[in-house]
CSV table of C-alpha atoms in Angstrom, one decimal:
chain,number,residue,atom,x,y,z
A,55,UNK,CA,54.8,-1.6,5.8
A,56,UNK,CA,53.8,-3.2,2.4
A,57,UNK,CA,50.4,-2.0,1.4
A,58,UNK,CA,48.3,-4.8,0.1
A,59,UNK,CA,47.7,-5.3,-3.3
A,60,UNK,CA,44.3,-3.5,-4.3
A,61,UNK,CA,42.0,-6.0,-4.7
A,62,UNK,CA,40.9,-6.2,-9.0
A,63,UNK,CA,43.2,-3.7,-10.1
A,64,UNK,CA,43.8,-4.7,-13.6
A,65,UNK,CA,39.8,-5.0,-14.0
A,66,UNK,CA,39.1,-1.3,-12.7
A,67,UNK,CA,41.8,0.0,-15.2
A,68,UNK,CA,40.6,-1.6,-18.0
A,69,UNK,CA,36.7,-0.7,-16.8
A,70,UNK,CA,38.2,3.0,-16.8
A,71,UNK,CA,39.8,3.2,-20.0
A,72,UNK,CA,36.2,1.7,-21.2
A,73,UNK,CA,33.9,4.1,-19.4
A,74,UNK,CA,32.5,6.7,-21.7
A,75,UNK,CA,33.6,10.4,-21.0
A,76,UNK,CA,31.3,12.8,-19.1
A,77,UNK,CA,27.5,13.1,-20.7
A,78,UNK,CA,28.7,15.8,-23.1
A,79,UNK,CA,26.8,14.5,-26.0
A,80,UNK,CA,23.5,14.2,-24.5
A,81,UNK,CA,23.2,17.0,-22.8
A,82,UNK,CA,24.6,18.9,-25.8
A,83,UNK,CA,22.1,16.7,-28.0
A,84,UNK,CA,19.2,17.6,-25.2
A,85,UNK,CA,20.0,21.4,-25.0
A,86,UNK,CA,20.5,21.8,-29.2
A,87,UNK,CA,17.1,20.4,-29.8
A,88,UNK,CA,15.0,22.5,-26.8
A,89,UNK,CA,17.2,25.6,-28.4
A,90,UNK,CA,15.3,24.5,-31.6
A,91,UNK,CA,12.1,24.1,-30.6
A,92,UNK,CA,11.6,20.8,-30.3
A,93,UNK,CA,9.3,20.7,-27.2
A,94,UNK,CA,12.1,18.6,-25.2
A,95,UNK,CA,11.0,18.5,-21.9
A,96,UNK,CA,14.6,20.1,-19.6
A,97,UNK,CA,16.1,17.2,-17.6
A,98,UNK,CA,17.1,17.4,-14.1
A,99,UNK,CA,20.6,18.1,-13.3
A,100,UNK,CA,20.3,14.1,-11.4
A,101,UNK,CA,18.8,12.9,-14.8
A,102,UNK,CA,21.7,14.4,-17.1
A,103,UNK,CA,24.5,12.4,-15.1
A,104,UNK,CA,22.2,9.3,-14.7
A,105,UNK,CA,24.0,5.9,-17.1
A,106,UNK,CA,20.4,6.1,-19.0
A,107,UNK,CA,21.6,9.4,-20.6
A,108,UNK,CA,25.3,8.9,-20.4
A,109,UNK,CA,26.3,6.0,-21.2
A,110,UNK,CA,27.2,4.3,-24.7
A,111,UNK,CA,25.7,1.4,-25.6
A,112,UNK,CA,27.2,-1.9,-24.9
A,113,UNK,CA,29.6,0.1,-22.2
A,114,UNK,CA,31.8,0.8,-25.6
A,115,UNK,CA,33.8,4.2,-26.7
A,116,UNK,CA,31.9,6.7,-28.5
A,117,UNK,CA,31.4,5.9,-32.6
A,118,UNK,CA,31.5,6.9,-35.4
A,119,UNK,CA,27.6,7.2,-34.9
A,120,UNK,CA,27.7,9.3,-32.0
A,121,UNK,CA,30.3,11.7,-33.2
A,122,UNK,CA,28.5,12.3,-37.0
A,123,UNK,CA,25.5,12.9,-34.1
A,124,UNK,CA,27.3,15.2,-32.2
A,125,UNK,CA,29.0,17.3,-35.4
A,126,UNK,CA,25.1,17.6,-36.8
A,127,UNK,CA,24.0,19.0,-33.5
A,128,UNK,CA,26.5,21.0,-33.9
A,129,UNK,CA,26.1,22.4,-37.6
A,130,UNK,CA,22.1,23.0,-36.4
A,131,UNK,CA,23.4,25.0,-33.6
A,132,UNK,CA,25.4,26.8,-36.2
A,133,UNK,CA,23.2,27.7,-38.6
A,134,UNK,CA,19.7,27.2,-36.8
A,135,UNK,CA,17.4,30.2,-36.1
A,136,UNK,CA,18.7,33.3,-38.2
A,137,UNK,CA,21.7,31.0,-40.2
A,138,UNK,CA,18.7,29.1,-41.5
A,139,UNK,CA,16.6,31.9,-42.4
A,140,UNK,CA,19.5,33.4,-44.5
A,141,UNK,CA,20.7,30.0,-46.6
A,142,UNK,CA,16.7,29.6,-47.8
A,143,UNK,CA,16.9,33.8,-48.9
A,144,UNK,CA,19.9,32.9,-50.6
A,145,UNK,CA,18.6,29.6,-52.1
A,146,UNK,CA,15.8,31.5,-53.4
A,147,UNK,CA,18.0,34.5,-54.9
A,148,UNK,CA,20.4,32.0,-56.6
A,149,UNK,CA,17.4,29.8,-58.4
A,150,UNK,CA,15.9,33.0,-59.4
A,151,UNK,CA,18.3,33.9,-60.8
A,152,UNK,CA,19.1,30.5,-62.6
A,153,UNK,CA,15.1,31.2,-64.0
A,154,UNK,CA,15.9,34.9,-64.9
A,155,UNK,CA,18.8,33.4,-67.4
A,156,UNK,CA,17.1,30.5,-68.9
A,157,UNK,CA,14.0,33.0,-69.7
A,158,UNK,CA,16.4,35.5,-71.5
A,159,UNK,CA,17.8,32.8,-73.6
A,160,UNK,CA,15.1,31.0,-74.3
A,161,UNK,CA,11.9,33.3,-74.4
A,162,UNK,CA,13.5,36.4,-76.1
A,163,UNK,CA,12.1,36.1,-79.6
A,164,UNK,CA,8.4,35.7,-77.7
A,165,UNK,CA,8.1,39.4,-76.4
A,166,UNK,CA,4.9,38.7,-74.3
A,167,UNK,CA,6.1,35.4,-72.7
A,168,UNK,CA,9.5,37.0,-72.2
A,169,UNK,CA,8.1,39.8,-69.9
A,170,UNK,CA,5.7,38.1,-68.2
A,171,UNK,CA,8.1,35.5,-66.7
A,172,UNK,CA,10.9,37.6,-66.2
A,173,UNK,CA,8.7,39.8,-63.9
A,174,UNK,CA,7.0,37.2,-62.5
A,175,UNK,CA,10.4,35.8,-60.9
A,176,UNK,CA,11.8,39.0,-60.3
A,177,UNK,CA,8.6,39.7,-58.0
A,178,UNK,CA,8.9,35.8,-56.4
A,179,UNK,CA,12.3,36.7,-55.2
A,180,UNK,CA,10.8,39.7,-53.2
A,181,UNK,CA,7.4,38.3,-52.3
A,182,UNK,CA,9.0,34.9,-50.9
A,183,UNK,CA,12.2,36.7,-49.8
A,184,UNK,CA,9.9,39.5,-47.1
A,185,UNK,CA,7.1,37.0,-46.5
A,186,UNK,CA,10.6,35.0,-44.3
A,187,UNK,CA,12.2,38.7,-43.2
A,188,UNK,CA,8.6,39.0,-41.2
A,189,UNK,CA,9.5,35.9,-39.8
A,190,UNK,CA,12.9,37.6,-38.1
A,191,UNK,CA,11.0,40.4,-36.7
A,192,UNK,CA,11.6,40.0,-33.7
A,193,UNK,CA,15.0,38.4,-33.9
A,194,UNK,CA,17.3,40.7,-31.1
A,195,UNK,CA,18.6,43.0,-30.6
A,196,UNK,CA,15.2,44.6,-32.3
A,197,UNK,CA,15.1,46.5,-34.7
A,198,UNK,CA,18.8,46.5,-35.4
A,199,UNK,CA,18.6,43.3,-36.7
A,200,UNK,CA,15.1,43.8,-39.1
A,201,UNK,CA,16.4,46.8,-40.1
A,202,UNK,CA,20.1,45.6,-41.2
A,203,UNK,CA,18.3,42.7,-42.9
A,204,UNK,CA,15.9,45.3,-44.9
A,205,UNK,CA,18.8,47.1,-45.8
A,206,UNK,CA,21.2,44.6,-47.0
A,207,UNK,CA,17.9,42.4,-49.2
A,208,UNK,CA,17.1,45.3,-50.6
A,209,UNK,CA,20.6,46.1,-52.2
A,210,UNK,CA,20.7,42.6,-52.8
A,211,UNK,CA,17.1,42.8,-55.1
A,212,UNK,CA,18.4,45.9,-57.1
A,213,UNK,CA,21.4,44.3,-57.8
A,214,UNK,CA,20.2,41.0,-59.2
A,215,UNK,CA,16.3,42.1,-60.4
A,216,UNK,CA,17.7,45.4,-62.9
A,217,UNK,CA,15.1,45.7,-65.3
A,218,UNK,CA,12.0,44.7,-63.4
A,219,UNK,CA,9.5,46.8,-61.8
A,220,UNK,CA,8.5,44.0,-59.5
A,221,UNK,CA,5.8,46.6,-57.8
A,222,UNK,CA,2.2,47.5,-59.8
A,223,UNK,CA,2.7,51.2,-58.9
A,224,UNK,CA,5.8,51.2,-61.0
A,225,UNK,CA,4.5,49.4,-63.9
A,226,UNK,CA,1.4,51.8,-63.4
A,227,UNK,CA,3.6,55.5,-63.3
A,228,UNK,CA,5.1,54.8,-67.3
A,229,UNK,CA,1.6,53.6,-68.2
A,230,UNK,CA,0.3,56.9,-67.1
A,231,UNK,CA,3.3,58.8,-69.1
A,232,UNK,CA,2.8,56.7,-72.0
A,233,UNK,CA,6.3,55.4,-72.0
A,234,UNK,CA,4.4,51.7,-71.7
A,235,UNK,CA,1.0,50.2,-73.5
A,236,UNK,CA,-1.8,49.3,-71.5
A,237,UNK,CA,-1.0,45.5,-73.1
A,238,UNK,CA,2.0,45.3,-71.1
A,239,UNK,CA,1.4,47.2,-68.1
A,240,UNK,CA,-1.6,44.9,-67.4
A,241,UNK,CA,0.7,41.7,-68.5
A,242,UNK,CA,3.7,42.9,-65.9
A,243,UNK,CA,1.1,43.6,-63.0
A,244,UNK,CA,-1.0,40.0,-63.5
A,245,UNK,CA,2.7,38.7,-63.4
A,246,UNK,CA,3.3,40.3,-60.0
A,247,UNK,CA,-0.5,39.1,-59.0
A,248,UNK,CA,0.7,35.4,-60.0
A,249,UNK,CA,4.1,35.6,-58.3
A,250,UNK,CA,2.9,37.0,-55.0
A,251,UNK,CA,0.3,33.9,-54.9
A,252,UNK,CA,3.4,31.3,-55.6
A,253,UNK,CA,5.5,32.9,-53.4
A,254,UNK,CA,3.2,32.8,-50.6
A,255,UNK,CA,2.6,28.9,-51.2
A,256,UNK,CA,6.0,28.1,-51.4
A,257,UNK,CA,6.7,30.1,-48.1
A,258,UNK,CA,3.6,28.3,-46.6
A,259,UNK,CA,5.4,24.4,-47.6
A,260,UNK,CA,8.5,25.9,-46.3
A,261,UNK,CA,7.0,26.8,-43.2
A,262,UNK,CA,5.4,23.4,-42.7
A,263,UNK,CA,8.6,21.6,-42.9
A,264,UNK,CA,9.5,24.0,-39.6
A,265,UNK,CA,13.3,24.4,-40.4
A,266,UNK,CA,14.4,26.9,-37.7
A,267,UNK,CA,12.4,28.3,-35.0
A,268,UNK,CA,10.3,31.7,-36.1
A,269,UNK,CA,9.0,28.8,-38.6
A,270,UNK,CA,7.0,27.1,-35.9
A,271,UNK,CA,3.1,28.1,-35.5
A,272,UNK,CA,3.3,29.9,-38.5
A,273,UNK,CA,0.8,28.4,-40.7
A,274,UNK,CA,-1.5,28.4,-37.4
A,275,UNK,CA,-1.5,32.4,-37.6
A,276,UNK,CA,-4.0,34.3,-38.7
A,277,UNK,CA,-4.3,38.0,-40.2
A,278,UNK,CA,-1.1,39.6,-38.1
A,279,UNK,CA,-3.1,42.9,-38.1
A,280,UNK,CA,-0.5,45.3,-39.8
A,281,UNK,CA,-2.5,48.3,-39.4
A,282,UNK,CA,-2.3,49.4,-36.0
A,283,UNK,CA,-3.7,52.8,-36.4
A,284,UNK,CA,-7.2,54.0,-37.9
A,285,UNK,CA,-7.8,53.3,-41.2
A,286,UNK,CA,-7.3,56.7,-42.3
A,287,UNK,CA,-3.9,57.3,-40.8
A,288,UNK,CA,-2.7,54.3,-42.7
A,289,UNK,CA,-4.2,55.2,-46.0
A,290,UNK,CA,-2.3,58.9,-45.8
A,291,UNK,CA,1.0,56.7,-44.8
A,292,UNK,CA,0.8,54.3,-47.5
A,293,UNK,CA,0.0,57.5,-49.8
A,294,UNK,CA,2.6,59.2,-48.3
A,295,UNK,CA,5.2,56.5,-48.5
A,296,UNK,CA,4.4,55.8,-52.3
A,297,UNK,CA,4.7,59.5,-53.5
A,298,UNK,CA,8.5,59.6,-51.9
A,299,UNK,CA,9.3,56.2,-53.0
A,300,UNK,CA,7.9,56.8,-56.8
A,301,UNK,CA,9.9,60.7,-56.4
A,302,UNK,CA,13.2,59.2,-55.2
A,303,UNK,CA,13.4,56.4,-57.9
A,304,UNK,CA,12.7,58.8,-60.4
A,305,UNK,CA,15.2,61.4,-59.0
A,306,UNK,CA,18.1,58.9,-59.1
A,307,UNK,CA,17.3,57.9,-62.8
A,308,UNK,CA,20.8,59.4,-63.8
A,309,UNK,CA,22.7,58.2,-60.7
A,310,UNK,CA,25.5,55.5,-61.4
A,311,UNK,CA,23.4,51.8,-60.6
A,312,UNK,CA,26.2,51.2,-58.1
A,313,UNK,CA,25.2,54.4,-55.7
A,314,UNK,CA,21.6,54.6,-56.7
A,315,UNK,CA,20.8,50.9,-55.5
A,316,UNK,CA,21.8,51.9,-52.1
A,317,UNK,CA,20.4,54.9,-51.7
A,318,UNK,CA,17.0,53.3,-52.7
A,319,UNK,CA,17.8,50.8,-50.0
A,320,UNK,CA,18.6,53.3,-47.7
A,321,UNK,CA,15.6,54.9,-48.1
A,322,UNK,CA,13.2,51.9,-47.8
A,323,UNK,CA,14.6,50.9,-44.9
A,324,UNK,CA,13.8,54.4,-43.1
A,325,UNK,CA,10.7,54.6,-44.4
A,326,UNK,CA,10.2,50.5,-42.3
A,327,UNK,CA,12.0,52.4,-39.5
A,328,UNK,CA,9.4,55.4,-39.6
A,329,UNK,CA,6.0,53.4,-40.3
A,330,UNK,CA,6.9,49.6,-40.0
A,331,UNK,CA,5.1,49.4,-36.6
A,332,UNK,CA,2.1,51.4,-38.4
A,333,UNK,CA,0.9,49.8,-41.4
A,334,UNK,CA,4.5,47.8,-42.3
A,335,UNK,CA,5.2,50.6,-44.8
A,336,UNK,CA,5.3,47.9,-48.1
A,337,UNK,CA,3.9,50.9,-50.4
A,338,UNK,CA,3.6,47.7,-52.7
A,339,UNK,CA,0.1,45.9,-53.7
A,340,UNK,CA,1.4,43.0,-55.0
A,341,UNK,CA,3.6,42.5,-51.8
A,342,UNK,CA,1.1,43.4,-49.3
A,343,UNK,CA,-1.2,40.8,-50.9
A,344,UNK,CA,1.9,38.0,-50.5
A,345,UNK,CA,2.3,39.2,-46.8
A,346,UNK,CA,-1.3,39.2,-45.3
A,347,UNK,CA,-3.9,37.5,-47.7
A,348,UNK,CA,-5.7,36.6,-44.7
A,349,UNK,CA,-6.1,39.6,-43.8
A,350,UNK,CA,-7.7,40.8,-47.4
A,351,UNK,CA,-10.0,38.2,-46.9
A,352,UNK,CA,-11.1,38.8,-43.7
A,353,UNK,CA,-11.2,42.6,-44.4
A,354,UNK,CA,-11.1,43.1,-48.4
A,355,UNK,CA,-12.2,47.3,-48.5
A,356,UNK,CA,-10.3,48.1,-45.4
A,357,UNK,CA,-7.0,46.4,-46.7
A,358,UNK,CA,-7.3,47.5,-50.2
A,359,UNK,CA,-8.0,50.9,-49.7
A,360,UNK,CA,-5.0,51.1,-47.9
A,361,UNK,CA,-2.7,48.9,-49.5
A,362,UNK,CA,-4.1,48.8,-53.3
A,363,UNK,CA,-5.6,52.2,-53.7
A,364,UNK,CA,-3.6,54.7,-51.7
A,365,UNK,CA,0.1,53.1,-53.2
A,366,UNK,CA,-1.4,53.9,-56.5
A,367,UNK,CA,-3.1,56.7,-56.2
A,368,UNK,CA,0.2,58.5,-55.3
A,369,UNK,CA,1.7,56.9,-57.8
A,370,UNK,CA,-0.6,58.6,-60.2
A,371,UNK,CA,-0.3,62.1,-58.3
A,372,UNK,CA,3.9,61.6,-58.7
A,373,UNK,CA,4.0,60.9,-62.5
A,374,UNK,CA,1.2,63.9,-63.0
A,375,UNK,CA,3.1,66.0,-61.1
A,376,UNK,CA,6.8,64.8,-63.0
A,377,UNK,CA,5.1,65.2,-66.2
A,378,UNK,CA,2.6,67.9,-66.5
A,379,UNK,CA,3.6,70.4,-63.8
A,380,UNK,CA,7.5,70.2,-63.2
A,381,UNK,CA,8.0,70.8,-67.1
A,382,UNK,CA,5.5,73.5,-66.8
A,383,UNK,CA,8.3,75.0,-63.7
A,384,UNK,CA,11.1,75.0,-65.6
């Protein structure tokens, strides 16, 4: 027998070769912006096939509007979270720099200037650069991840920041040996005061523009508490910390600047590794001022004792102890 002809054939071919193909973009669209935070509600599995998700307008092929959506989705997927986190660190790094070479050129001949800007952006990079690594914390597998970061930033600052101090306590340790005046001490550390305010402003309207995830909340939070011991436990870290950090930079004086940036890296990130989760171990006023200004305001003695005073006073026991009794030794 001859089958009869199926009734509007040429209509349901054509209608086929029009439909759009399966609801790949929206649910791609509808995951990528809950993955970022967006507060998109999840859909139903009934609601992601449904024609008011999946289909084009007008019943037409996908555009070129739909496909520039679908390859941005796709770059935020791509770079979003942790991506993002690391193109801002490496914006700020390369415009530092930029500012570091226009200051040399054009602020040489004006001595003061000269070193107060230089170490002003040298101690930006740093401030604005660990305000965002706090952000990626708790980015997994933890630490692995915070400590890799700490690791590979800090090679990174001691490669592009040579000839800045970009902490007080090592502006303080020549001042005490008289290798440096008392003018420019106190004119590198107000730098470092200024640059640790700016960084944190400029991390703050970064944050409000919420980028990538960890970004979200963030201006909401309050002091983050980084003490999580007594008062006087973190003082004797912080102490502790600065008197091996001051001894090992002065150690590797005379070690080739290729080796001697990473062991320096090396060894701030054990020391994150063994008191991070205590007091944060930043053995850096300036810095610790950038990363919890809440918190000195909230707590001013409590936060710098521990994070102003005990940073410098091993400071001062390490350069008394490299100049007056180590030559006495030997």
């Amino acid at each position: 027998k001859l089958r009869p002809p199926r009734r509007g054939g040429a209509e349901e071919r054509q209608s086929t070769l029009q439909s759009p193909p399966p609801c790949l973009l929206s649910t791609f669209l509808l995951l990528t912006r809950s993955l970022a935070g967006r507060g998109v509600p999840q859909p139903s599995p009934a609601r992601l096939g449904s024609p008011a998700l999946c289909s084009p307008p007008s019943g037409r092929w996908w555009g070129w509007t739909e496909v520039n959506s679908l390859a941005f989705a796709t770059l935020a997927m791509a770079i979003g979270g942790l991506g993002t986190s690391l193109l801002l660190m490496a914006g700020i790094v390369v415009a530092v720099g930029l500012c570091r070479r226009l200051t040399r050129r054009q602020l040489r001949s004006h001595q003061c200037l000269y070193t107060f800007f230089l170490e002003m952006f040298s101690t930006f990079q740093i401030c604005a650069c660990t305000n965002e690594l706090c952000m990626l914390g708790t980015v997994d597998p933890e630490p692995h991840t915070a400590l890799t970061l700490t690791y590979g930033f800090s090679v990174l600052h001691g490669l592009t920041l040579t000839g800045s101090t970009c902490n007080p306590c090592g502006a303080l340790q020549p001042m005490w040996g008289g290798g440096m005046s008392v003018r420019m001490g106190g004119l590198k550390i107000a730098a470092q005061f200024v640059a640790a305010v700016l960084a944190r402003m400029f991390m703050r309207f970064i944050w409000s523009l919420e980028m990538t995830e960890p970004h979200f909340g963030a201006l909401s939070q309050g002091c983050g508490n980084p003490m999580q011991t007594t008062e006087v436990q973190a003082f004797c870290i912080e102490l502790l910390f600065s008197v091996v950090f001051q001894l090992t930079v002065l150690r590797v004086e005379s070690v080739n600047p290729k080796y001697r940036v990473h062991l320096v890296a090396l060894l701030i990130t054990m020391l994150v590794y063994a008191g991070g989760n205590l007091t944060g171990a930043i053995f850096n006023p300036a810095l610790a001022f950038s990363l919890h200004p809440n918190c000195f305001y909230e707590k001013f003695w409590s936060y710098s004792l521990v994070y102003w005073i005990a940073p410098s006073l091993g400071t001062i026991l390490v350069a008394f102890i490299w100049d007056e009794i180590l030559p006495r030794i030997s």
